[in-house]
Amino acid sequence: MSEALIIGTPNSGKSLLFNRLTGMNQKVANFPGITVDISYGPMLANPALELVDFPGVYSLHSISEEERIAVRAFKKSLADEHLDYVICILDASRLEKGLHFAMQVLRECQLHGKPMLIAANMIDVLTKHDMHLDTRGLERSLGVPVLPISAKTGQGLRELEQAMDKNQVSQHQHVPVNFKAISDVELRRMAHNLAEDCGPKGDLLIRSQARLDAFFLHTWTGGAAFFLIMYLLFQSIFTWSAPAMDAVGASLAWMAALVLPLITPGVIRDFVKDALFGGIGAFLVFVPQIFVLTMVVGILEDSGYLARAAVICHQPLRIFGLTGKSFIPMLSGVACAIPGIYAARTVDSPYKRWLTYFAIPLMPCSARLPVYTLIIAAFIPAREALGGLVGLQGLAMFMVYFFGMMCGLLVTSLVSRVGPHSQQDMPFVLEMPPYRLPSWKPLLRNSWNRARHFVTKAGAIIFLVTVIIWILGYFPNGGTDLGASWLGRMGKIIEPIFRPLGLDWKYGVALLSSFLAREVFVGTLGTLYGIEGADNDMVPLVDQIQSSGLPVASGVALLIMFAIALQCVSTLAILRKESNSLKLPVQMFIAYAVFSYCAAWIGYQVVQLF
Amino acid sequence: MIKTLWELMQGEKCLVQGFSQALDESYRVRLMELGFHPGEQVTCVQVPRLGAPKLYRVNNTIYSLDDSVATLVDIRVSE
Ligand SMILES: Nc1nc2c(ncn2[C@@H]2O[C@H](COP(=O)(O)OP(=O)(O)O)[C@@H](O)[C@H]2O)c(=O)[nH]1
């Protein structure tokens, strides 16, 4: 099979061209070593040719290790005999930058004896401004075919497809200069002169962009727009994905009702009911959230707003060692850490992304809500404070939420100041793309791919942990008494750890099982107290906790522990996949376990003083 | 007069003169590749308040740079 590689700088329209040329028939693979996807698929017009959509890089001179890996991979594929030629796409409305990159690519192609073709994209923008690109002149100077196209309108794509023929591309290589011998400084000067000679002359920036920027970056209007957009983003995760999540839950229940009567009661049936359906349900509920959030972040990115939001958030987040681009992943983390960790892909500096990973699991995700509700209902009287202005319970809830966020920012400030400062950082030089209407099809596909990535990459481990916890809780007595099960025994063994917090083994067991998902804590604790369905109606469990005489200090310790500890197998699994390292989730798990325990202990002691 | 890019006011134009020694070599190369090379004209198009990164125009592209980078680019104000 022969192959052609598409390469280009970010925002050159590479993805759109790739989608045009391959149609819907494409696959996504994780790029080895870095958190970017690489897509490939047969070309529609010539299925014998496989197109590879290479990750967008600004330059072949890499700054971060991540870019270095991408550039190295590019050079490696140039040496591959299956590779027929390279298509370099550039944005004709920013010709100098594009040409500089194209010449770097040309130099590599020359070095490896591979032919190259240039697709000068965004030609519709030039036409709209009555401007012209001298493709003949470019061809003469560079010695490779240059085709004017618009990936958006489809203009010139026919000609491009026809030109995409191995023999034809090879025949049209008459590179007049030996690029190998040209220095970088010289290359840049050449790009500059060539852009002057052949490029469009004049102002190509749409005036509306400046007006929109004046609005969106203004202190008041921009601030208001920012809060509105972030509110919508946040709401969308709940309101758009909630029905889908309910539907997932309902269809699983429906399937279970269909299947379970066919199995004779016993261990198999219990396994199918609790481990199989419960386990699948545990990770399928995340899928709608991931889909919706990928979609919304994609809309923000495509529309150009993401870059503006990063500008707005940059200064305040920098205090905590982060960058403006960390904001949206962290905000998503307030709903659920998993889509937040995925959204961190938009942070281009690997070092800042790594720091953002630290903050996300401390954002008060929605799975903590039932736990907080239970503990607060049990310990905080339902009184009003500040002369009836606020309810005491609501105030407590707000404080735990705030506490989690502050802890997250505290951790990043600390790590960024005392932690290892790697060579992985990038300067804050952010291209402000024009405001555009998003293209829906690629967005939908991207969201779909992301959801699939989660199910295939994290599903197995989440399922495995579910099964293990189920086995521990079921045997040796056939699920009749959780307290006497292996899990119960483990809880009793680790009881000494929790005693300094005034908690007994029941809480230990509930904590162990909440590793599946934090809200499981409520149901498990209920079961241990002999209350069925505590996850739906907390009142009996609240009464039970109150009458058990658990001190308030222990309640506070529990709240603190839940705010900090990274006890969520799904988050750990996806951190492992996204960071491409086992070390990071393991380190984070241990560090946050120790941190949460110490903080809980301090909280316990402080409350006891009163 | 030599100033840094960060000192450029909204609407002002300048020519890039060079880079501070403190700027990492790889960052300097990247900035030049993006268009900020000596002799190039840069316009400051917007200065959001509260110390946020400023918006600069080079050729037909707008970038936002924060002070950690923009204070390391030497410029001469033109016009
Ligand atoms: N006007 C115009 N816009 C385009 C064209 N090609 C791509 N775009 C837009 O440019 C933006 C960036 O495109 P994308 O394919 O995501 O670029 P990538 O970062 O190189 O993959 C998207 O909003 C596209 O809709 C084109 O030929 N004309």
XYZ file of C-alpha atoms and ligand atoms in Angstrom:
717
model
C 0.000 0.000 0.000
C 1.282 3.423 -0.852
C 1.011 6.357 1.454
C 0.964 10.127 1.321
C 1.531 12.316 4.315
C -0.230 15.603 4.985
C 1.695 18.040 7.120
C 1.054 21.648 8.028
C 1.155 24.186 10.809
C -1.799 24.390 13.214
C -4.780 26.335 11.839
C -3.718 25.867 8.238
C -6.874 23.849 7.533
C -5.138 20.495 7.541
C -7.900 18.580 9.289
C -10.540 19.994 7.005
C -8.565 19.037 3.904
C -7.939 15.585 5.281
C -11.641 15.133 5.948
C -12.465 16.304 2.447
C -10.031 13.914 0.855
C -10.897 10.837 2.892
C -14.579 11.331 3.622
C -15.910 9.566 6.682
C -13.686 6.573 6.279
C -10.831 7.206 8.651
C -9.215 5.778 11.698
C -7.603 7.474 14.618
C -4.553 6.152 16.350
C -2.864 7.498 19.401
C 0.421 9.042 18.478
C 3.148 7.066 20.205
C 4.616 9.019 23.085
C 2.452 12.101 22.971
C -1.113 13.101 23.589
C -2.155 13.814 20.039
C -4.098 11.651 17.701
C -3.007 10.741 14.257
C -5.703 10.009 11.681
C -5.344 7.981 8.578
C -7.638 6.658 5.914
C -7.884 5.800 2.241
C -8.384 8.642 -0.172
C -11.911 8.798 -1.581
C -10.828 9.440 -5.157
C -8.104 6.819 -5.044
C -8.628 4.192 -2.335
C -5.278 2.582 -3.064
C -3.617 5.587 -1.488
C -3.616 5.943 2.260
C -3.502 9.480 3.604
C -1.893 10.193 6.936
C -2.891 13.318 8.837
C 0.260 14.257 10.671
C -0.019 16.254 13.918
C 0.215 19.988 13.254
C 3.547 21.488 14.287
C 4.651 25.093 14.025
C 8.143 24.263 12.992
C 10.583 21.457 12.484
C 12.723 23.144 15.135
C 11.072 21.742 18.196
C 10.850 23.392 21.578
C 9.302 20.715 23.732
C 9.989 17.027 23.909
C 6.515 16.446 22.560
C 7.249 18.409 19.396
C 10.578 16.654 19.153
C 8.830 13.299 19.093
C 6.482 14.475 16.350
C 9.334 15.860 14.259
C 11.381 12.735 14.732
C 8.412 10.644 13.638
C 8.028 12.835 10.566
C 11.633 12.294 9.577
C 11.241 8.593 10.202
C 8.238 8.300 7.922
C 10.167 10.143 5.232
C 12.598 7.257 5.257
C 9.760 4.760 4.827
C 9.669 3.270 1.356
C 5.868 3.057 1.402
C 5.678 6.821 1.541
C 5.122 8.170 -1.953
C 5.146 11.884 -1.293
C 4.368 14.643 1.160
C 1.587 17.197 0.893
C 2.424 20.366 2.755
C -0.600 22.534 3.400
C -0.155 26.211 4.136
C -2.431 29.130 4.792
C -2.106 31.393 1.746
C -3.395 34.347 3.716
C -0.357 34.035 6.000
C 2.047 33.146 3.292
C 5.391 33.977 4.845
C 4.852 31.780 7.866
C 3.505 28.973 5.710
C 6.347 29.209 3.215
C 8.945 29.150 5.932
C 7.494 25.931 7.239
C 7.057 24.490 3.740
C 10.711 25.168 2.993
C 11.759 23.378 6.156
C 9.672 20.439 5.009
C 11.112 20.699 1.516
C 14.602 20.544 2.962
C 13.780 17.300 4.738
C 12.092 15.869 1.656
C 15.118 16.692 -0.419
C 17.320 15.018 2.144
C 15.265 11.830 1.939
C 14.602 11.965 -1.779
C 10.845 12.260 -1.381
C 8.747 14.407 -3.690
C 6.537 17.113 -2.275
C 3.407 19.002 -3.197
C 2.164 22.251 -1.742
C -1.522 22.934 -1.172
C -2.033 26.666 -0.736
C -5.222 26.737 1.312
C -7.733 29.495 2.143
C -7.705 30.727 -1.398
C -11.354 31.739 -0.901
C -10.213 34.334 1.628
C -7.889 35.858 -0.962
C -10.577 35.849 -3.613
C -12.960 37.588 -1.267
C -10.465 40.391 -0.792
C -9.772 40.531 -4.501
C -6.244 39.365 -4.019
C -4.072 37.000 -5.895
C -1.512 34.308 -5.224
C 1.175 33.783 -7.838
C 1.307 29.994 -7.779
C 3.379 29.868 -10.977
C 5.981 32.074 -9.373
C 6.016 29.877 -6.268
C 6.372 26.751 -8.399
C 9.270 28.306 -10.267
C 11.112 29.306 -7.115
C 10.446 26.153 -5.120
C 10.421 23.637 -7.933
C 7.446 21.678 -6.609
C 3.776 21.742 -7.649
C 1.742 24.412 -5.840
C -2.034 24.064 -5.968
C -4.378 26.778 -4.812
C -7.271 25.257 -2.876
C -9.980 26.044 -0.421
C -10.681 23.193 1.929
C -13.804 25.055 2.931
C -15.497 25.786 -0.385
C -13.939 22.870 -2.246
C -12.372 25.123 -4.820
C -9.323 23.547 -6.459
C -9.803 20.193 -4.749
C -10.508 18.475 -8.061
C -7.194 19.647 -9.433
C -5.437 18.659 -6.247
C -6.850 15.149 -6.433
C -5.715 14.846 -10.001
C -2.264 16.081 -9.122
C -2.031 13.564 -6.307
C -0.462 10.905 -8.427
C 2.907 9.467 -7.565
C 4.394 9.688 -11.050
C 3.024 13.095 -11.691
C 4.297 14.498 -8.419
C 7.713 12.973 -9.042
C 7.894 14.376 -12.541
C 7.255 17.880 -11.333
C 10.132 18.080 -8.900
C 12.682 20.570 -10.165
C 13.891 22.050 -6.922
C 16.361 24.710 -8.068
C 18.197 25.125 -4.797
C 20.078 22.737 -2.638
C 18.138 23.398 0.555
C 20.423 21.144 2.513
C 23.151 23.748 2.212
C 20.965 26.675 3.230
C 21.148 28.021 6.753
C 18.071 28.736 8.819
C 18.630 32.465 8.635
C 18.876 32.282 4.864
C 15.776 30.108 4.696
C 13.772 32.672 6.614
C 14.950 35.457 4.344
C 13.991 33.426 1.306
C 10.527 32.820 2.716
C 10.168 36.523 3.399
C 11.210 37.556 -0.112
C 9.144 34.881 -1.791
C 6.070 35.914 0.165
C 6.677 39.520 -0.895
C 7.033 38.528 -4.546
C 4.248 36.004 -4.939
C 1.918 36.600 -2.044
C -1.178 38.704 -1.671
C -0.378 42.286 -0.915
C -2.363 44.060 1.708
C -4.574 43.592 4.667
C -6.237 40.224 4.861
C -7.466 40.384 8.386
C -11.141 40.752 8.569
C -12.044 43.967 10.274
C -14.755 42.188 12.206
C -12.069 40.255 14.049
C -10.724 43.425 15.627
C -14.249 44.498 16.568
C -15.048 41.137 18.089
C -11.779 41.129 19.978
C -12.522 44.585 21.298
C -15.772 43.187 22.627
C -14.605 39.810 23.926
C -11.415 41.127 25.531
C -12.952 44.259 27.004
C -12.907 44.397 30.778
C -16.686 44.569 31.209
C -18.315 43.198 28.061
C -15.619 40.570 27.707
C -15.904 39.638 31.351
C -19.660 39.271 31.111
C -19.394 37.241 27.910
C -16.781 35.045 29.541
C -18.972 34.223 32.514
C -21.951 33.577 30.304
C -20.047 31.255 27.984
C -18.442 29.377 30.868
C -21.800 29.059 32.538
C -23.247 27.598 29.342
C -20.311 25.232 29.020
C -20.790 24.065 32.550
C -24.541 23.729 32.173
C -24.198 21.841 28.920
C -22.287 19.088 30.651
C -25.180 18.581 33.026
C -28.243 19.422 30.997
C -27.232 17.914 27.681
C -25.567 14.830 28.969
C -27.924 14.100 31.857
C -30.730 12.729 29.642
C -28.219 10.605 27.752
C -26.754 9.371 31.013
C -30.220 8.509 32.263
C -30.904 6.732 28.997
C -27.731 4.686 29.370
C -28.757 3.752 32.884
C -32.303 2.925 31.814
C -31.255 0.758 28.891
C -28.835 -1.151 31.065
C -31.613 -1.701 33.611
C -33.880 -2.823 30.805
C -31.309 -5.263 29.527
C -30.682 -6.546 33.019
C -34.409 -7.112 33.522
C -34.412 -9.070 30.292
C -31.367 -11.181 30.982
C -31.457 -11.817 34.721
C -34.634 -13.954 34.860
C -32.944 -16.336 32.431
C -30.227 -17.123 34.915
C -30.831 -19.323 37.918
C -30.310 -17.480 41.189
C -26.849 -17.944 42.556
C -23.375 -16.693 42.179
C -23.513 -16.325 38.369
C -26.651 -14.286 38.504
C -25.307 -12.039 41.210
C -22.159 -11.587 39.188
C -24.075 -10.657 36.049
C -26.333 -8.329 37.977
C -23.826 -6.472 40.104
C -20.441 -6.884 38.516
C -21.308 -7.100 34.822
C -24.173 -4.646 34.526
C -22.924 -2.564 37.432
C -19.420 -2.515 36.041
C -20.408 -1.618 32.507
C -22.772 0.986 33.840
C -19.993 2.467 35.955
C -17.999 3.565 32.958
C -20.725 3.957 30.334
C -22.275 6.808 32.317
C -19.197 8.882 31.575
C -19.543 8.506 27.832
C -22.265 11.141 27.308
C -20.288 13.638 29.378
C -17.143 13.011 27.397
C -19.031 13.309 24.131
C -20.791 16.539 25.055
C -17.749 18.184 26.543
C -15.515 17.297 23.603
C -18.184 18.771 21.404
C -18.457 22.003 23.398
C -14.702 22.468 23.716
C -14.450 21.758 19.982
C -17.008 24.470 19.273
C -15.071 26.924 21.438
C -11.832 25.987 19.707
C -13.202 26.171 16.181
C -15.047 29.401 16.760
C -11.816 31.005 17.955
C -13.114 31.757 21.445
C -10.873 29.263 23.226
C -7.815 31.409 22.497
C -9.576 34.503 23.853
C -10.659 32.664 26.984
C -7.027 31.672 27.489
C -5.977 35.323 27.251
C -8.580 36.315 29.835
C -7.636 33.599 32.319
C -3.916 33.708 31.825
C -2.886 36.293 34.370
C -4.872 34.971 37.354
C -3.907 31.363 36.655
C -0.249 32.232 36.240
C -0.103 33.018 39.932
C -0.766 29.336 40.504
C 1.811 28.183 37.999
C -0.761 27.429 35.314
C -1.637 29.026 31.988
C -4.838 30.524 30.607
C -5.469 27.327 28.728
C -5.748 25.370 31.973
C -9.033 27.018 32.833
C -11.431 25.026 30.671
C -10.025 21.625 31.657
C -10.322 22.650 35.299
C -13.827 23.958 34.893
C -14.811 20.707 33.211
C -13.290 18.938 36.176
C -15.926 20.545 38.378
C -18.421 18.324 36.576
C -16.201 15.301 36.153
C -12.451 14.832 36.048
C -12.465 12.576 33.017
C -13.679 15.031 30.364
C -11.471 17.593 32.113
C -8.387 15.465 31.613
C -9.304 15.022 27.960
C -9.854 18.757 27.605
C -6.314 19.316 28.896
C -5.141 18.286 25.442
C -5.781 21.872 24.428
C -2.957 22.989 26.734
C -0.069 23.077 24.292
C 2.754 23.300 26.797
C 3.372 19.742 28.039
C 4.672 21.083 31.339
C 1.565 23.191 31.952
C -0.630 20.309 30.917
C 1.126 18.144 33.463
C 0.443 20.764 36.140
C -3.174 21.000 35.011
C -3.497 17.241 35.527
C -2.595 17.827 39.153
C -5.374 20.333 39.672
C -8.210 18.563 37.850
C -8.874 15.687 40.303
C -9.181 18.197 43.154
C -11.941 20.107 41.421
C -15.155 19.216 43.268
C -16.643 16.756 40.764
C -20.299 15.806 40.808
C -19.617 12.307 42.144
C -18.572 13.926 45.419
C -21.915 15.655 45.764
C -23.896 12.718 47.239
C -21.119 12.113 49.768
C -21.002 15.758 50.774
C -24.778 15.864 50.995
C -24.852 12.851 53.296
C -22.161 14.088 55.643
C -23.437 17.633 55.762
C -26.996 16.458 56.394
C -25.731 14.292 59.221
C -23.593 16.887 60.963
C -24.595 20.376 60.038
C -27.904 21.535 61.519
C -30.420 22.797 58.965
C -30.345 26.267 60.497
C -29.987 29.634 58.946
C -27.024 31.840 59.525
C -26.168 35.507 59.004
C -29.666 36.571 59.912
C -31.381 34.160 57.570
C -29.298 35.123 54.567
C -27.815 31.695 54.051
C -28.563 28.206 55.215
C -25.829 26.665 57.292
C -25.846 23.497 55.199
C -25.594 25.426 51.957
C -22.739 27.411 53.407
C -20.959 24.210 54.395
C -21.415 22.818 50.880
C -20.003 25.990 49.386
C -17.040 25.799 51.714
C -16.171 22.213 50.767
C -16.403 23.102 47.089
C -14.222 26.119 47.574
C -11.821 24.110 49.705
C -11.319 21.548 46.906
C -10.603 24.205 44.309
C -8.204 26.044 46.589
C -6.367 22.814 47.338
C -5.998 22.191 43.614
C -4.524 25.629 43.022
C -2.339 25.295 46.090
C -0.900 22.067 44.752
C -0.089 23.551 41.353
C 1.520 26.626 42.910
C 3.625 24.422 45.091
C 4.621 21.943 42.405
C 5.413 24.701 39.919
C 7.637 26.452 42.440
C 9.468 23.607 44.085
C 8.915 20.761 41.664
C 11.191 19.732 38.834
C 11.168 22.411 36.157
C 11.391 20.463 32.996
C 12.409 21.547 29.529
C 8.847 20.909 28.473
C 7.461 24.379 28.795
C 6.398 26.611 25.945
C 6.287 30.395 25.853
C 2.864 32.010 25.954
C 2.704 32.997 22.315
C -0.791 32.180 21.249
C -2.119 32.582 17.754
C -5.502 34.318 17.747
C -7.403 32.551 15.003
C -10.142 34.483 13.209
C -13.666 34.051 14.568
C -15.357 31.420 12.473
C -18.461 29.280 12.444
C -17.518 25.739 13.443
C -17.813 22.884 10.974
C -20.096 20.311 12.531
C -19.136 17.071 10.920
C -15.531 16.971 12.089
C -16.684 18.077 15.538
C -19.150 15.231 15.805
C -16.641 12.748 14.584
C -14.041 14.003 16.979
C -16.437 13.679 19.913
C -17.370 10.205 18.827
C -13.711 9.196 18.577
C -13.017 10.583 22.016
C -15.902 8.650 23.579
C -14.718 5.517 21.837
C -11.191 6.126 23.023
C -12.456 6.199 26.583
C -14.474 3.002 26.297
C -11.728 1.028 24.570
C -8.787 2.405 26.513
C -10.145 2.808 30.031
C -13.085 0.378 29.947
C -11.050 -2.748 30.593
C -9.315 -1.510 33.710
C -12.445 0.030 35.183
C -14.269 -3.213 34.587
C -11.452 -5.205 36.134
C -11.496 -3.118 39.299
C -15.271 -3.480 39.499
C -14.956 -7.245 39.311
C -12.238 -7.326 41.960
C -14.252 -5.211 44.355
C -17.316 -7.293 43.660
C -15.447 -10.519 44.413
C -14.048 -9.064 47.622
C -17.478 -7.961 48.741
C -19.278 -11.153 47.695
C -17.127 -13.931 49.043
C -16.815 -16.033 51.080
C -20.425 -15.842 52.244
C -22.268 -15.376 48.976
C -23.059 -11.710 49.294
C -25.284 -12.102 52.323
C -23.232 -10.024 54.726
C -20.895 -7.365 53.443
C -19.414 -6.895 56.893
C -18.241 -10.515 56.992
C -16.897 -10.528 53.463
C -13.258 -10.210 52.460
C -13.857 -6.544 51.850
C -15.322 -6.231 55.332
C -12.302 -7.970 56.797
C -10.010 -5.643 54.921
C -11.948 -2.745 56.376
C -11.370 -4.126 59.844
C -7.679 -4.611 59.140
C -7.269 -1.022 58.039
C -9.438 0.287 60.858
C -6.385 1.474 62.846
C -5.660 3.899 60.030
C -9.041 5.550 60.404
C -9.301 5.409 64.178
C -7.318 8.622 64.663
C -10.099 10.265 62.662
C -12.755 8.755 64.862
C -14.000 6.451 62.083
C -14.679 2.747 62.389
C -14.230 -0.112 59.926
C -17.587 0.556 58.200
C -16.218 3.802 56.880
C -13.050 2.009 55.861
C -15.066 -0.462 53.783
C -17.167 2.299 52.262
C -13.994 4.202 51.383
C -12.450 1.136 49.784
C -15.496 0.486 47.651
C -15.831 4.137 46.675
C -12.679 3.672 44.647
C -15.095 2.589 41.897
C -16.852 5.919 41.988
C -17.048 8.229 44.959
C -20.819 8.150 45.270
C -20.691 4.385 45.924
C -19.660 5.403 49.450
C -23.250 6.274 50.321
C -24.774 3.009 49.125
C -22.068 0.892 50.749
C -22.333 2.629 54.081
C -26.086 2.119 53.903
C -25.650 -1.600 53.235
C -23.296 -1.912 56.193
C -25.890 -0.317 58.429
C -28.517 -2.630 57.012
C -30.291 0.115 55.082
C -31.172 -0.749 51.508
C -31.337 1.936 48.826
C -29.490 4.582 50.795
C -28.204 5.992 47.520
C -31.762 6.972 46.607
C -33.073 8.061 49.974
C -30.447 9.238 52.401
C -32.729 10.105 55.319
C -32.596 6.734 57.157
C -28.813 6.653 56.758
C -28.503 10.216 58.022
C -30.525 9.238 61.118
C -28.382 6.169 61.584
C -25.132 8.158 61.422
C -26.503 10.734 63.831
C -27.597 8.125 66.362
C -24.291 6.263 66.060
C -22.703 9.151 67.922
C -20.037 9.883 65.340
C -18.329 13.118 66.370
C -18.600 16.214 64.193
C -14.836 16.217 63.876
C -15.022 12.878 62.064
C -17.570 14.337 59.666
C -15.199 17.170 58.898
C -12.352 14.710 58.430
C -14.453 12.735 55.948
C -15.334 15.865 53.995
C -11.688 16.850 53.780
C -10.671 13.366 52.787
C -13.205 13.223 49.983
C -12.261 16.678 48.777
C -8.647 15.672 48.237
C -8.196 11.929 47.806
C -7.898 10.665 44.238
C -10.013 7.612 44.820
C -11.509 7.184 41.383
C -10.371 4.339 39.199
C -11.721 5.978 36.030
C -9.710 9.139 36.584
C -6.575 7.139 37.257
C -7.125 4.989 34.182
C -7.575 7.957 31.894
C -4.647 9.811 33.439
C -2.524 6.816 32.660
C -3.666 6.843 29.027
C -3.469 10.577 28.469
C -0.162 11.183 30.179
C 1.223 8.027 28.666
C 2.811 7.124 31.932
C 1.973 4.834 34.779
C 4.151 6.862 37.087
C 1.986 9.973 37.075
C -1.298 8.364 38.236
C 0.530 6.234 40.806
C 2.405 9.232 42.182
C -0.725 11.335 42.244
C -2.728 8.623 43.925
C -0.182 8.195 46.698
C 0.510 11.901 47.124
C -3.173 12.786 47.347
C -3.854 9.872 49.697
C -1.182 11.133 52.086
C -2.234 14.762 51.638
C -5.908 13.986 52.236
C -5.150 11.907 55.300
C -2.925 14.545 56.876
C -5.383 17.323 56.095
C -8.253 15.231 57.476
C -6.294 14.545 60.644
C -5.532 18.231 61.121
C -9.184 19.071 60.484
C -10.207 16.462 63.041
C -7.861 17.833 65.671
C -8.883 21.424 65.072
C -12.604 20.693 65.358
C -11.983 18.685 68.525
C -10.511 21.765 70.155
C -13.893 23.449 70.141
C 14.311 54.680 21.230
C 14.757 51.063 22.235
C 11.981 49.635 24.316
C 10.539 46.211 24.849
C 7.549 44.876 22.986
C 5.578 44.790 26.226
C 5.865 48.578 26.540
C 4.245 49.171 23.174
C 0.892 50.939 23.540
C -2.307 49.984 21.835
C -2.257 51.173 18.222
C 1.482 51.790 18.162
C 3.730 50.247 15.555
C 7.310 49.177 15.988
C 10.184 47.403 14.331
C 11.680 44.373 16.012
C 15.317 45.067 16.900
C 16.420 41.894 18.587
C 15.982 39.722 21.613
C 17.190 39.815 25.164
C 19.937 37.428 26.182
C 17.532 36.035 28.736
C 15.285 34.593 26.046
C 15.794 30.903 25.549
C 17.399 30.073 22.207
C 14.583 27.759 21.146
C 11.968 30.379 22.027
C 13.854 32.946 19.973
C 13.898 30.678 16.946
C 10.173 30.013 17.353
C 9.333 33.703 17.652
C 11.283 34.415 14.491
C 9.540 31.584 12.685
C 6.192 33.017 13.680
C 7.215 36.331 12.156
C 8.838 38.285 14.996
C 12.226 38.653 13.354
C 14.481 41.699 13.417
C 13.340 44.327 10.967
C 9.734 43.156 10.945
C 6.950 45.564 11.735
C 4.718 44.680 14.667
C 1.547 46.482 15.727
C 0.067 46.289 19.174
C -3.612 45.822 18.430
C -5.080 45.364 21.849
C -4.151 45.730 25.478
C -6.654 43.939 27.677
C -6.621 45.224 31.221
C -5.344 43.713 34.435
C -2.027 42.615 33.003
C -3.490 40.082 30.608
C -1.413 39.072 27.569
C -1.430 41.737 24.841
C -2.364 41.223 21.229
C 0.213 41.901 18.524
C -0.104 41.834 14.819
C 2.631 40.547 12.553
C 1.918 40.245 8.846
C -1.618 38.977 8.695
C -1.575 37.117 11.971
C -2.459 38.168 15.487
C -0.674 36.642 18.440
C -1.057 37.206 22.110
C 2.134 37.334 24.152
C 2.407 37.550 27.896
C 4.917 39.750 29.646
C 7.339 36.901 30.281
C 7.973 36.785 26.537
C 7.128 40.293 25.359
C 9.532 41.989 27.775
C 12.368 40.050 26.175
C 11.752 41.365 22.654
C 13.575 44.619 21.896
C 11.847 47.066 19.573
C 12.090 50.542 18.173
C 8.841 52.470 18.003
C 8.126 53.699 14.498
C 6.073 56.716 13.301
N -12.181 30.415 4.871
C -11.583 29.231 4.959
N -11.501 28.634 6.155
C -10.892 27.438 6.240
C -10.346 26.812 5.087
N -9.783 25.653 5.499
C -9.972 25.552 6.821
N -10.646 26.623 7.289
C -11.021 26.887 8.676
O -9.831 27.072 9.411
C -9.959 26.546 10.734
C -8.826 25.634 11.031
O -8.985 24.502 10.249
P -8.493 23.080 10.733
O -8.799 22.123 9.651
O -9.015 22.771 12.081
O -6.946 23.396 10.819
P -5.761 22.514 11.380
O -5.441 23.069 12.716
O -4.647 22.780 10.409
O -6.175 21.102 11.370
C -11.318 25.879 10.801
O -12.212 26.739 11.464
C -11.707 25.698 9.344
O -13.105 25.752 9.177
C -10.467 27.483 3.823
O -10.025 27.027 2.785
N -11.096 28.673 3.830
